[in-house]
mmCIF file of N, CA and C in Angstrom:
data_model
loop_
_atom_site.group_PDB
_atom_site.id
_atom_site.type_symbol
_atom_site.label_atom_id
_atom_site.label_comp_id
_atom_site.label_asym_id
_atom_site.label_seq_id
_atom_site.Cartn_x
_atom_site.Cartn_y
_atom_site.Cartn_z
ATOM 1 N N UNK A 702 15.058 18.264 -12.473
ATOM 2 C CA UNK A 702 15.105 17.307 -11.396
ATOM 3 C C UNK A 702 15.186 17.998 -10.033
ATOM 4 N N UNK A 703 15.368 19.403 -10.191
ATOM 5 C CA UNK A 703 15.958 19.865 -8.786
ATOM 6 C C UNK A 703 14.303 20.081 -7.303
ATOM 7 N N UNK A 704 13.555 20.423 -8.783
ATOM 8 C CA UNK A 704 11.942 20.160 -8.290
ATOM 9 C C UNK A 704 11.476 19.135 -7.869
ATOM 10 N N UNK A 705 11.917 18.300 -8.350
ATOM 11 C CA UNK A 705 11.457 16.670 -7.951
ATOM 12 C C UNK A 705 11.418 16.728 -6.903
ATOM 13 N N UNK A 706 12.996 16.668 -6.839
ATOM 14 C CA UNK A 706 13.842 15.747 -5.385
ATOM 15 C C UNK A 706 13.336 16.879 -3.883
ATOM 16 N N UNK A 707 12.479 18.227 -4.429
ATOM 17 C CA UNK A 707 12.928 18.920 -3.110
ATOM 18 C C UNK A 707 11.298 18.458 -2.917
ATOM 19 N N UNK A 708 10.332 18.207 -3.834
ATOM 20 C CA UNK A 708 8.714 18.295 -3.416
ATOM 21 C C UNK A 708 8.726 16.707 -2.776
ATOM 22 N N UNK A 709 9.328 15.879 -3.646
ATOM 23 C CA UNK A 709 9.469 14.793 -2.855
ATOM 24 C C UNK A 709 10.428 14.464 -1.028
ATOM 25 N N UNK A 710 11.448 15.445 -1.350
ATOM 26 C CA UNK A 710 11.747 15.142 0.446
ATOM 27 C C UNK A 710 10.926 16.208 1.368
ATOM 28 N N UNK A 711 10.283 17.232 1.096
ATOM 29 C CA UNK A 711 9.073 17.891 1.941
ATOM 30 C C UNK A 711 8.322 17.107 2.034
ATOM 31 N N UNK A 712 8.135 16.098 1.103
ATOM 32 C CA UNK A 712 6.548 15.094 1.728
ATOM 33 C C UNK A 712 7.157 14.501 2.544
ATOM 34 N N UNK A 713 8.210 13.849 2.255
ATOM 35 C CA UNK A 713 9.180 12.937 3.222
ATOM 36 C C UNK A 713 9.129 13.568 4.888
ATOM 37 N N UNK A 714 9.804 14.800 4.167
ATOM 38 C CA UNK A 714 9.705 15.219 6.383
ATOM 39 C C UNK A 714 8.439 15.239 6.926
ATOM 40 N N UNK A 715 7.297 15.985 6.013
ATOM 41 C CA UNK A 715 5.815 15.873 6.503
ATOM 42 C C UNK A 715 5.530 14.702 7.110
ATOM 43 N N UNK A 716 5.805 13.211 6.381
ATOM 44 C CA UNK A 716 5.771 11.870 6.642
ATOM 45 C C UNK A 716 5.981 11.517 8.248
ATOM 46 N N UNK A 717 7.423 12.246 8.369
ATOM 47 C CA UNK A 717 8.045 11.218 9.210
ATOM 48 C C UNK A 717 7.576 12.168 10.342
ATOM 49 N N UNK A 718 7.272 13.565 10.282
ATOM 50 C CA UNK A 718 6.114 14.355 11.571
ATOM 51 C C UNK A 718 5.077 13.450 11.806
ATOM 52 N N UNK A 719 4.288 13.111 10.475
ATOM 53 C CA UNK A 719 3.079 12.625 10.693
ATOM 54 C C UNK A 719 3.203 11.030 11.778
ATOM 55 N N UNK A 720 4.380 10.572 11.469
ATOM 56 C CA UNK A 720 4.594 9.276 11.804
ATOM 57 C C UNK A 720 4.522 9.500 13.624
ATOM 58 N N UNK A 721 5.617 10.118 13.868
ATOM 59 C CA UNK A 721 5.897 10.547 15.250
ATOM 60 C C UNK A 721 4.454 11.178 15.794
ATOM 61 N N UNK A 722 3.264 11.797 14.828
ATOM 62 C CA UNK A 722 2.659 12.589 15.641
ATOM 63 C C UNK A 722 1.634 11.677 16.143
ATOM 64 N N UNK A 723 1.482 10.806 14.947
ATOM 65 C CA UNK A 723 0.095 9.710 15.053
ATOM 66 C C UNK A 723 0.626 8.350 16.035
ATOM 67 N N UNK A 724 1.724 7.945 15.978
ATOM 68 C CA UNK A 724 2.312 6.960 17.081
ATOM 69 C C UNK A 724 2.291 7.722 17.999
ATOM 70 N N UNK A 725 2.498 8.958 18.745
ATOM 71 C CA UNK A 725 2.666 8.951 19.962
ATOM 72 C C UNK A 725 1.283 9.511 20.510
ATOM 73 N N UNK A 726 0.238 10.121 19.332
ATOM 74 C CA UNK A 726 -1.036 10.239 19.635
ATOM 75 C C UNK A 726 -2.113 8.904 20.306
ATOM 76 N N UNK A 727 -1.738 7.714 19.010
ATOM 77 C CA UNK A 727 -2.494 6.332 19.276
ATOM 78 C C UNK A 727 -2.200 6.086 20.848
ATOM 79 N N UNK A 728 -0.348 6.164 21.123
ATOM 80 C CA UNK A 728 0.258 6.028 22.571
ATOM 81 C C UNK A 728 -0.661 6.291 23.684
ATOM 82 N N UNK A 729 -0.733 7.816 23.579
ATOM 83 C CA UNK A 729 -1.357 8.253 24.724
ATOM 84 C C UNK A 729 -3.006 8.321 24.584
ATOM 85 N N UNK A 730 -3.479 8.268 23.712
ATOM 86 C CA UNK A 730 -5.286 8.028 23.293
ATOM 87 C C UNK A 730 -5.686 6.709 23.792
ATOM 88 N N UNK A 731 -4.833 5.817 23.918
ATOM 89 C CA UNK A 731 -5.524 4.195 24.025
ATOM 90 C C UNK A 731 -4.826 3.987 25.424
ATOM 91 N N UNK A 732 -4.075 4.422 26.015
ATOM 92 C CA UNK A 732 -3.679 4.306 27.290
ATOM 93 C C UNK A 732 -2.182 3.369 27.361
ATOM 94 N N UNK A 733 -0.901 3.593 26.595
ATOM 95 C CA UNK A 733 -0.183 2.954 26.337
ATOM 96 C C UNK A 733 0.300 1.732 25.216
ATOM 97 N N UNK A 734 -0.691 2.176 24.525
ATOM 98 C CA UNK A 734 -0.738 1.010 23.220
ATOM 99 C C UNK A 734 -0.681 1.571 22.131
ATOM 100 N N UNK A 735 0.224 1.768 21.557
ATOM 101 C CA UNK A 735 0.815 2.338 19.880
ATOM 102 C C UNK A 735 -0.449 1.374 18.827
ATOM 103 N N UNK A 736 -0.734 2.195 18.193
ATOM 104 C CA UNK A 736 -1.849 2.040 16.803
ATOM 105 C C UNK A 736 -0.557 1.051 15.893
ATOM 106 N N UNK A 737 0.132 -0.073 15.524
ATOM 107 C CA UNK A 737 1.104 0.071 14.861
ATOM 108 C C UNK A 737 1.172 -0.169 13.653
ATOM 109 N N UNK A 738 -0.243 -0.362 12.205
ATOM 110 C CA UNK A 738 -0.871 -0.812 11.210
ATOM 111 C C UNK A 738 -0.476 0.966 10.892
ATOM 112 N N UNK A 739 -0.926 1.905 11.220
ATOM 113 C CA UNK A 739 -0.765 3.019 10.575
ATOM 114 C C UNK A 739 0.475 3.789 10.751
ATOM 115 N N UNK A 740 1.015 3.630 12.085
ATOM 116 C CA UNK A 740 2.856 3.966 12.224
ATOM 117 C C UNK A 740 3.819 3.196 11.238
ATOM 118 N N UNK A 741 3.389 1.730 11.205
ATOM 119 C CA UNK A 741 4.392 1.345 9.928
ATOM 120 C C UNK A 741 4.029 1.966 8.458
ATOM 121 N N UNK A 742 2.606 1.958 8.077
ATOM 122 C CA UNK A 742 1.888 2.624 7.379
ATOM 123 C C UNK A 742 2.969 4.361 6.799
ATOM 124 N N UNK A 743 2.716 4.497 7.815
ATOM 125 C CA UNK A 743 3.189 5.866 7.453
ATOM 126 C C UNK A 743 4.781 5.900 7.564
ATOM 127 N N UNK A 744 5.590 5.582 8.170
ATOM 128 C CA UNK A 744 7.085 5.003 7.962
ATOM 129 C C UNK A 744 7.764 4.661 7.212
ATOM 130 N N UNK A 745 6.948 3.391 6.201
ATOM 131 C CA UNK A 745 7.008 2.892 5.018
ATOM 132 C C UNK A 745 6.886 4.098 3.840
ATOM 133 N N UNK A 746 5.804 5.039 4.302
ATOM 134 C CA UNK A 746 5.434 5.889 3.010
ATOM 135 C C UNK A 746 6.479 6.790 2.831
ATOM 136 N N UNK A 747 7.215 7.144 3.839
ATOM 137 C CA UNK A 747 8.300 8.296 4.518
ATOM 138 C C UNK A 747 9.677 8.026 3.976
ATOM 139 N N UNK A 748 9.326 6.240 4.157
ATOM 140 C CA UNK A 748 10.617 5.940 3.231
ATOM 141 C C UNK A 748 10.929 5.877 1.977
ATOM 142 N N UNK A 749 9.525 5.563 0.981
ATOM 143 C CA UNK A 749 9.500 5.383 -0.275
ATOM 144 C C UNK A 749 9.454 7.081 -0.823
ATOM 145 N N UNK A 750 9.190 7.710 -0.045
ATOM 146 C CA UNK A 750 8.909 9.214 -0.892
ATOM 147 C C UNK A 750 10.438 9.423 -0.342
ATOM 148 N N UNK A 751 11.398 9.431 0.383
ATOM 149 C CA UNK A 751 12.901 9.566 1.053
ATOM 150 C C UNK A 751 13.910 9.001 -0.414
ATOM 151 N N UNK A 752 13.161 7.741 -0.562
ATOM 152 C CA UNK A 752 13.915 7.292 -1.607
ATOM 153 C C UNK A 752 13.940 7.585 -3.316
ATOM 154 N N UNK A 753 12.407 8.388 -3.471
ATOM 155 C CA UNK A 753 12.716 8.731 -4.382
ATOM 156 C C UNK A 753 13.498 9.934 -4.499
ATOM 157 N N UNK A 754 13.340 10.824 -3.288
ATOM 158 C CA UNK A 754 13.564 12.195 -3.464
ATOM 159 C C UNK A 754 14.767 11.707 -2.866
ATOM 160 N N UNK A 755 15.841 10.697 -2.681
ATOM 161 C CA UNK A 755 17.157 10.428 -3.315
ATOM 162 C C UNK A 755 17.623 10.293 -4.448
ATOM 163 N N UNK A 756 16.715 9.238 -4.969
ATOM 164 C CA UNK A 756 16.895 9.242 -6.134
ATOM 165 C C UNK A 756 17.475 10.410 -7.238
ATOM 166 N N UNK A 757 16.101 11.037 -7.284
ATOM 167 C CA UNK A 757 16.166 12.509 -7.962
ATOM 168 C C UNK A 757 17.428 13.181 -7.666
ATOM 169 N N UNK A 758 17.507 13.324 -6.637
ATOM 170 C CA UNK A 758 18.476 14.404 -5.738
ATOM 171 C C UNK A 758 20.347 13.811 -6.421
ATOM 172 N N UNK A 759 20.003 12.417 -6.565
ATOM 173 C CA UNK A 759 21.382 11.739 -7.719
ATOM 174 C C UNK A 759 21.431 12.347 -8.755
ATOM 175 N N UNK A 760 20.289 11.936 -9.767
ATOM 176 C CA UNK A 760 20.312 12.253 -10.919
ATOM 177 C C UNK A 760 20.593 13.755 -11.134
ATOM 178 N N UNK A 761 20.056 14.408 -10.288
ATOM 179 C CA UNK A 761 20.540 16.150 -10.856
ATOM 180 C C UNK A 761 21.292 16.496 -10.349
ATOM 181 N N UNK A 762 22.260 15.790 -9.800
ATOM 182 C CA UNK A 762 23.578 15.938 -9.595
ATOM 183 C C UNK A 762 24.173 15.958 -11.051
ATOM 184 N N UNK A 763 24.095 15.041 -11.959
ATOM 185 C CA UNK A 763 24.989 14.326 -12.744
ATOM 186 C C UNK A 763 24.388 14.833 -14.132
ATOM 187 N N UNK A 764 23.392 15.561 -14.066
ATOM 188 C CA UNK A 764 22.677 16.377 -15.733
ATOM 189 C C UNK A 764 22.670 17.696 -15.587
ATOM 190 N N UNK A 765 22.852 17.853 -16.851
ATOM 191 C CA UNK A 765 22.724 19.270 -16.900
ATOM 192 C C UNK A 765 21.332 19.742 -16.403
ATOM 193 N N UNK A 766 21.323 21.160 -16.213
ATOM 194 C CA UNK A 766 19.664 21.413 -15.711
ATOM 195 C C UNK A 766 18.954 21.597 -17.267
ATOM 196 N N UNK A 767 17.597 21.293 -16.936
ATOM 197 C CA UNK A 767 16.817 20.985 -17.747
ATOM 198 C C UNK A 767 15.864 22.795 -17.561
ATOM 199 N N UNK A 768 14.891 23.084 -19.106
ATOM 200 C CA UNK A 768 14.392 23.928 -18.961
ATOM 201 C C UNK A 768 13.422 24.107 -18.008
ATOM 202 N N UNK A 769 13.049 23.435 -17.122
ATOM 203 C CA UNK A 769 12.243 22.986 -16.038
ATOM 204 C C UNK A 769 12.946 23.736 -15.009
ATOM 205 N N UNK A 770 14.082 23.323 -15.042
ATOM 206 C CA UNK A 770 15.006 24.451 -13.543
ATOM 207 C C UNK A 770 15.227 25.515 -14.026
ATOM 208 N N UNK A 771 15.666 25.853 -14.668
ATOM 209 C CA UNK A 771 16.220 27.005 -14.976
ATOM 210 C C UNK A 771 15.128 28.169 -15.333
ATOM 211 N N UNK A 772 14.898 29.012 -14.157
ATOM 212 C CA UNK A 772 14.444 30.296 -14.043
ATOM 213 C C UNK A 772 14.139 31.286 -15.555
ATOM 214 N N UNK A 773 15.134 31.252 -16.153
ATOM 215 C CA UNK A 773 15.119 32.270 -17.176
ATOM 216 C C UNK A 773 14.934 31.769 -18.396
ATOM 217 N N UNK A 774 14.574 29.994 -18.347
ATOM 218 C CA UNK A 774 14.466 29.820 -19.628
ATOM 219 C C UNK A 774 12.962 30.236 -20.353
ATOM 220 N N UNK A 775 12.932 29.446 -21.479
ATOM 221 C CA UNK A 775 12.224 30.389 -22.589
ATOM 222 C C UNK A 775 11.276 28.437 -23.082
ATOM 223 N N UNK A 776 9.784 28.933 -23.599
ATOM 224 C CA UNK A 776 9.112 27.902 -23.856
ATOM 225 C C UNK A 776 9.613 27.017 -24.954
ATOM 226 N N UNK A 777 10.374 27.693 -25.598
ATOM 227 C CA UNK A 777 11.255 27.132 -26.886
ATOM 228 C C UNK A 777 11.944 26.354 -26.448
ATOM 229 N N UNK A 778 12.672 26.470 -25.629
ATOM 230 C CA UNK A 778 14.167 25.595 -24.676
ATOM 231 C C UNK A 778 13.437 24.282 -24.674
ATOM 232 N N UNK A 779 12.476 23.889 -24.286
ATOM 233 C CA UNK A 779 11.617 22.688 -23.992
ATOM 234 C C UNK A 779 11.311 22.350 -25.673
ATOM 235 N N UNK A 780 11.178 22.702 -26.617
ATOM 236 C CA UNK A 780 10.870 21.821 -27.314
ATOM 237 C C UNK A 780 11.642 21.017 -28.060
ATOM 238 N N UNK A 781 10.860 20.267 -29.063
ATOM 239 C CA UNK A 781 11.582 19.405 -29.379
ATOM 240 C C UNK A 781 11.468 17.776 -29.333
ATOM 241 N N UNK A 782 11.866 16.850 -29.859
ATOM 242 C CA UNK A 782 11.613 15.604 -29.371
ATOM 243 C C UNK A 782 11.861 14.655 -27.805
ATOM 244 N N UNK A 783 10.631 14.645 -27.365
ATOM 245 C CA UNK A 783 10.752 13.592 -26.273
ATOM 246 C C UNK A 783 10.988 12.708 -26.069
ATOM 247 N N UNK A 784 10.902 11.652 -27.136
ATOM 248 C CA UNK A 784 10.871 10.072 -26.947
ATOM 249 C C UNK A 784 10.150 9.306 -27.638
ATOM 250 N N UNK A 785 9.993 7.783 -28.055
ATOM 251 C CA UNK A 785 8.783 7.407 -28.573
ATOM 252 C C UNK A 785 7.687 6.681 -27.635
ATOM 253 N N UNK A 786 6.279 6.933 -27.682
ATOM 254 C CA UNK A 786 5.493 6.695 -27.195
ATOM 255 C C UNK A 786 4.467 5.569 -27.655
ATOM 256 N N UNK A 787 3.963 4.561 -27.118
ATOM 257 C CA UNK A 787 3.457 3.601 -28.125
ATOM 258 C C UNK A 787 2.314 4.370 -28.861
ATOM 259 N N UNK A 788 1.792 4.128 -29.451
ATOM 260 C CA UNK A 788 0.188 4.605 -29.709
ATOM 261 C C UNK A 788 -0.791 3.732 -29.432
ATOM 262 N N UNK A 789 -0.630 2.437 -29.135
ATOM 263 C CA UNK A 789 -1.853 1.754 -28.699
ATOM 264 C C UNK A 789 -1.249 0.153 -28.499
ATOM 265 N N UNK A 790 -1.177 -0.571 -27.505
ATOM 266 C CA UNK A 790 -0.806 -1.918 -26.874
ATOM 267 C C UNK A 790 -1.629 -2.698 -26.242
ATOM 268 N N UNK A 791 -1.887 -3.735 -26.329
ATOM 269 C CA UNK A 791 -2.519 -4.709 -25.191
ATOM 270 C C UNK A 791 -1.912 -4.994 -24.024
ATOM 271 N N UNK A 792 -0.836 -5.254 -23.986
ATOM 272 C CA UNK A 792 0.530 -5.513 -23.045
ATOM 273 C C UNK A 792 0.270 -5.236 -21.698
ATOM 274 N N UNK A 793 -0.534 -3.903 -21.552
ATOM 275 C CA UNK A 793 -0.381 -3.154 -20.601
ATOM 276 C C UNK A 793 -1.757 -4.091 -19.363
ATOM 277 N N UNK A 794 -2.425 -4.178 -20.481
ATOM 278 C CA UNK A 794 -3.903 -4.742 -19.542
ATOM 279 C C UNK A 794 -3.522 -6.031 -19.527
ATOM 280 N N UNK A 795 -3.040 -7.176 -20.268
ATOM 281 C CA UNK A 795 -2.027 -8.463 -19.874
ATOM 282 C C UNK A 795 -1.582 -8.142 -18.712
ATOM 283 N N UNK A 796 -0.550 -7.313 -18.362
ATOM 284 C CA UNK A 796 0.225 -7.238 -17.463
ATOM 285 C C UNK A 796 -0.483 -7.432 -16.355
ATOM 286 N N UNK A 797 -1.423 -6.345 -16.456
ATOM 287 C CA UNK A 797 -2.343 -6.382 -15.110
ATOM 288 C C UNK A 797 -3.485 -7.471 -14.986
ATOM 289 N N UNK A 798 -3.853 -7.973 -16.175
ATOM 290 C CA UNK A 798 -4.316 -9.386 -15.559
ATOM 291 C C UNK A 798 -3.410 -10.548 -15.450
ATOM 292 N N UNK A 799 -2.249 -10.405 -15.759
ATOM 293 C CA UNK A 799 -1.423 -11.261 -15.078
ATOM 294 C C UNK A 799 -1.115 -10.953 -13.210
ATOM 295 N N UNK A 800 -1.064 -10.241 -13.167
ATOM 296 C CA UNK A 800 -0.724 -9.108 -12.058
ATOM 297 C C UNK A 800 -1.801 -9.505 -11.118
ATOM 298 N N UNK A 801 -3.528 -9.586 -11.368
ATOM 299 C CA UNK A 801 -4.324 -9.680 -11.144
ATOM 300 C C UNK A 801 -4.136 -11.311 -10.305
ATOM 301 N N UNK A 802 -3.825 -11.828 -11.101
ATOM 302 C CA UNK A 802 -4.288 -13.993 -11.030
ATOM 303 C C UNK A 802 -3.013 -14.267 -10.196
ATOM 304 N N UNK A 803 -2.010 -13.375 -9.954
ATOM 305 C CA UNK A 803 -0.942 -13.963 -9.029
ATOM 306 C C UNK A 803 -1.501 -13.151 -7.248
ATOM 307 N N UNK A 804 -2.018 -11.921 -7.985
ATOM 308 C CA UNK A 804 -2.850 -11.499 -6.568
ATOM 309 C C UNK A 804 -3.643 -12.415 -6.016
ATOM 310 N N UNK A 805 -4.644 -13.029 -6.439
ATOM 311 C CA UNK A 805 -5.583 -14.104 -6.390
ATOM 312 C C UNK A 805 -4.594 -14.621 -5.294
ATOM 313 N N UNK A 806 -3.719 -15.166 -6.278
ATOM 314 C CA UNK A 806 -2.995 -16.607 -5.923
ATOM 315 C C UNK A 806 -2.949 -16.233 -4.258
ATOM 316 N N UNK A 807 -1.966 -15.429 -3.670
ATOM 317 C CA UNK A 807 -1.215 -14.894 -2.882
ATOM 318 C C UNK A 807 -2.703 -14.755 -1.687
ATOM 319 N N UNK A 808 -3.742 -14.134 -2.330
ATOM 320 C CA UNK A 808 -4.759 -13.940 -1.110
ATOM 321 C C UNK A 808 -5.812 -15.088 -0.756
ATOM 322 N N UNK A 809 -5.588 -15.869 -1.710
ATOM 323 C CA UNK A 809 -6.117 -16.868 -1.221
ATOM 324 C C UNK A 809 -5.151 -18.689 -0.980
ATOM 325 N N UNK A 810 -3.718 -18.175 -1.087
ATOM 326 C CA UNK A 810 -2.901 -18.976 -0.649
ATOM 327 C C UNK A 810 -3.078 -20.368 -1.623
ATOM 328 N N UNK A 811 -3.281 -20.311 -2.841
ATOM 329 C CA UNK A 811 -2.877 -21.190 -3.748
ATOM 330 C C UNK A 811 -1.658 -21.079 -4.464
ATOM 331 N N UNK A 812 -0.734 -21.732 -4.160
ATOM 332 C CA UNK A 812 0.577 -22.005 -4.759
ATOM 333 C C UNK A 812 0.249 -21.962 -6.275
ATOM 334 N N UNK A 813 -0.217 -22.889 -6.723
ATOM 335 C CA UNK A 813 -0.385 -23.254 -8.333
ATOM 336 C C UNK A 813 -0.806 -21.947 -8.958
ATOM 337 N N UNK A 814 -1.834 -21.120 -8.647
ATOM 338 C CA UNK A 814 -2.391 -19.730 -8.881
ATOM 339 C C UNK A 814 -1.663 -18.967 -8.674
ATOM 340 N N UNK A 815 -0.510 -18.571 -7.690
ATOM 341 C CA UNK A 815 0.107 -17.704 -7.363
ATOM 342 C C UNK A 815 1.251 -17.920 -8.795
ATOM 343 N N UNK A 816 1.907 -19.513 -9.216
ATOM 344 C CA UNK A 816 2.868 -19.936 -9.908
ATOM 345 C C UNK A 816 2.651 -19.393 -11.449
ATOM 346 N N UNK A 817 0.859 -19.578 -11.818
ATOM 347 C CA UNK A 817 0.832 -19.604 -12.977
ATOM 348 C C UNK A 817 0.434 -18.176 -12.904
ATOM 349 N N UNK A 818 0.202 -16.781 -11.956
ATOM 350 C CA UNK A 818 0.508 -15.743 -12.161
ATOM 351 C C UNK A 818 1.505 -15.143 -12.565
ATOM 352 N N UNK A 819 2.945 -15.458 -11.939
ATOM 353 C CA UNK A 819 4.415 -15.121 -11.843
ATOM 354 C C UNK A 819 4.442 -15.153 -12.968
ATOM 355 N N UNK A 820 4.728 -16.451 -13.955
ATOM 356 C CA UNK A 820 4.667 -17.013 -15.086
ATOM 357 C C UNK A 820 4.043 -15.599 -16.483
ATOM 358 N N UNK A 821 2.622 -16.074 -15.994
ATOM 359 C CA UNK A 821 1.840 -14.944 -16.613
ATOM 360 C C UNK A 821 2.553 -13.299 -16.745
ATOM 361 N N UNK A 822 3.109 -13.270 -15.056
ATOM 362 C CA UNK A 822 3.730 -11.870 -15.261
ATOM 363 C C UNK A 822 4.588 -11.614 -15.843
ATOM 364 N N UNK A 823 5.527 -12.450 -16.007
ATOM 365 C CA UNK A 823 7.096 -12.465 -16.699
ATOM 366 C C UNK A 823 6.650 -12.733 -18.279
ATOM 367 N N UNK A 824 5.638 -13.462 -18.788
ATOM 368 C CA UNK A 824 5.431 -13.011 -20.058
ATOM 369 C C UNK A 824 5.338 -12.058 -20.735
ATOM 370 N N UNK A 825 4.271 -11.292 -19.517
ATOM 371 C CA UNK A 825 3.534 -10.648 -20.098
ATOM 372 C C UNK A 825 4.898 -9.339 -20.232
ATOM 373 N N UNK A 826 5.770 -8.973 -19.050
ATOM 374 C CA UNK A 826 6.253 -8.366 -19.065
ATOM 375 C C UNK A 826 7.724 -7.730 -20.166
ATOM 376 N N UNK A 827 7.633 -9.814 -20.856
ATOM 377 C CA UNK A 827 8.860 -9.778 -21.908
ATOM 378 C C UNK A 827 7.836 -9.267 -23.164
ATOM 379 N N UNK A 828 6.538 -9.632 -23.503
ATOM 380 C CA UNK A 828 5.944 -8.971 -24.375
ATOM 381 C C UNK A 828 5.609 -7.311 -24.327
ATOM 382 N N UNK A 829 5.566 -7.015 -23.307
ATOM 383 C CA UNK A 829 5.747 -5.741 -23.450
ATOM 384 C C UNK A 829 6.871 -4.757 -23.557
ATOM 385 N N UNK A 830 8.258 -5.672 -22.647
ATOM 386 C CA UNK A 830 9.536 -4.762 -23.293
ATOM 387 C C UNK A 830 9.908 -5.333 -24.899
ATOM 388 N N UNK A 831 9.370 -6.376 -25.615
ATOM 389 C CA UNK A 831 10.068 -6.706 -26.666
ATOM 390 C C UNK A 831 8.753 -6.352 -27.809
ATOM 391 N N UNK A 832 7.710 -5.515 -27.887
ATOM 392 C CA UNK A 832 6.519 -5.408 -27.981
ATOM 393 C C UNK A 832 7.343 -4.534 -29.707
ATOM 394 N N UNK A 833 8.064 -3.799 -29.727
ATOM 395 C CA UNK A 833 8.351 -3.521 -31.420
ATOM 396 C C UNK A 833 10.286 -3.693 -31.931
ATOM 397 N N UNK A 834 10.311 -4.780 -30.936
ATOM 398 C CA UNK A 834 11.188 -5.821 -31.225
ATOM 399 C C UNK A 834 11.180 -6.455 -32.930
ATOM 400 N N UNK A 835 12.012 -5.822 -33.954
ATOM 401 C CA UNK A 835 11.801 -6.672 -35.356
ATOM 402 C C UNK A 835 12.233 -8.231 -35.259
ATOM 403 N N UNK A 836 13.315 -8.547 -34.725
ATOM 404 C CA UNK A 836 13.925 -9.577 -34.169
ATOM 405 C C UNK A 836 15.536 -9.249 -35.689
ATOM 406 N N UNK A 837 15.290 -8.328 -36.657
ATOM 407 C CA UNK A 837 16.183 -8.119 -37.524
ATOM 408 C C UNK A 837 17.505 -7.071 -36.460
ATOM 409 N N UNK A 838 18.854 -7.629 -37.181
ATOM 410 C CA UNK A 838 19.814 -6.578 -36.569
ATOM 411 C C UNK A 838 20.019 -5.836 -38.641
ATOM 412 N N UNK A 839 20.529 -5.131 -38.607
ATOM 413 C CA UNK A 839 20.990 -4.143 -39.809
ATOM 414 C C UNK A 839 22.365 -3.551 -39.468
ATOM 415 N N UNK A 840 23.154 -4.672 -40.110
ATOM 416 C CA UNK A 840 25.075 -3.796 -39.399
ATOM 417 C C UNK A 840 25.233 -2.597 -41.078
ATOM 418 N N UNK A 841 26.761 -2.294 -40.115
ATOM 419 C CA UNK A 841 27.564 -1.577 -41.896
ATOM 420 C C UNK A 841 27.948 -2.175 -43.026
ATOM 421 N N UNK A 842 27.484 -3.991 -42.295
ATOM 422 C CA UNK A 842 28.244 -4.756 -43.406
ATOM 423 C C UNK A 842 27.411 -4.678 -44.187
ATOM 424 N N UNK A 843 25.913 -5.146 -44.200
ATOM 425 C CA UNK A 843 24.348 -5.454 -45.060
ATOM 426 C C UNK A 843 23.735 -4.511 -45.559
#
């Protein structure tokens, strides 16, 4: 994590140069009139890359370092099990045509379209976290 958080707040400061350099460029290029579609533009981006590379900068506080930080580790250190990965879902392209029909909705200012997107999204989204859901529990008692 210690990589994360530092590549992510270098973009961050790059950001917030770029922000200051291009607002006070638009400033003086147009004769007193700030560009302000690409200053928020870039502000916004300064903040979301700020926040992750907080984020990060939490988390590896609170874990041990991983073979990723640590200088002297060995390709072995990394292996091992990662996690489970699906092997193949629909869920994902649901999502995004749900995702899709509430966009609709929103750009062309139909309530009902925008409603039965949301809808769509929150389905789609419980089918995909509950996607190898047995619906069985298995205690110590059974």
């Amino acid at each position: 994590m210690k990589t994360e958080w530092r590549i992510f707040l270098i973009i961050a400061g790059f950001l917030l140069f770029a922000t200051f350099l291009y607002g006070g460029w638009t400033y003086a290029d147009s004769g007193g009139q700030v560009e302000w579609i690409g200053t928020v533009a870039l502000l916004l981006s300064f903040l979301l890359c700020t926040m992750c590379g907080g984020f990060f900068w939490f988390v590896s506080r609170r874990i041990d370092l991983r073979p990723e930080d640590r200088p002297d580790a060995e390709i072995a250190d990394g292996a091992g099990e990662i996690g489970f990965f699906s092997p193949g879902s629909y869920w994902p392209f649901g999502l995004a045509l749900a995702a899709a029909i509430a966009g609709l909705g929103l750009v062309f200012w139909q309530f009902w379209l925008l409603g039965l997107g949301a809808v769509a999204v929150i389905l789609a989204a419980c089918g995909l976290l509950f996607e190898y859901y047995s619906g069985t529990r298995r205690t110590a008692e059974h």
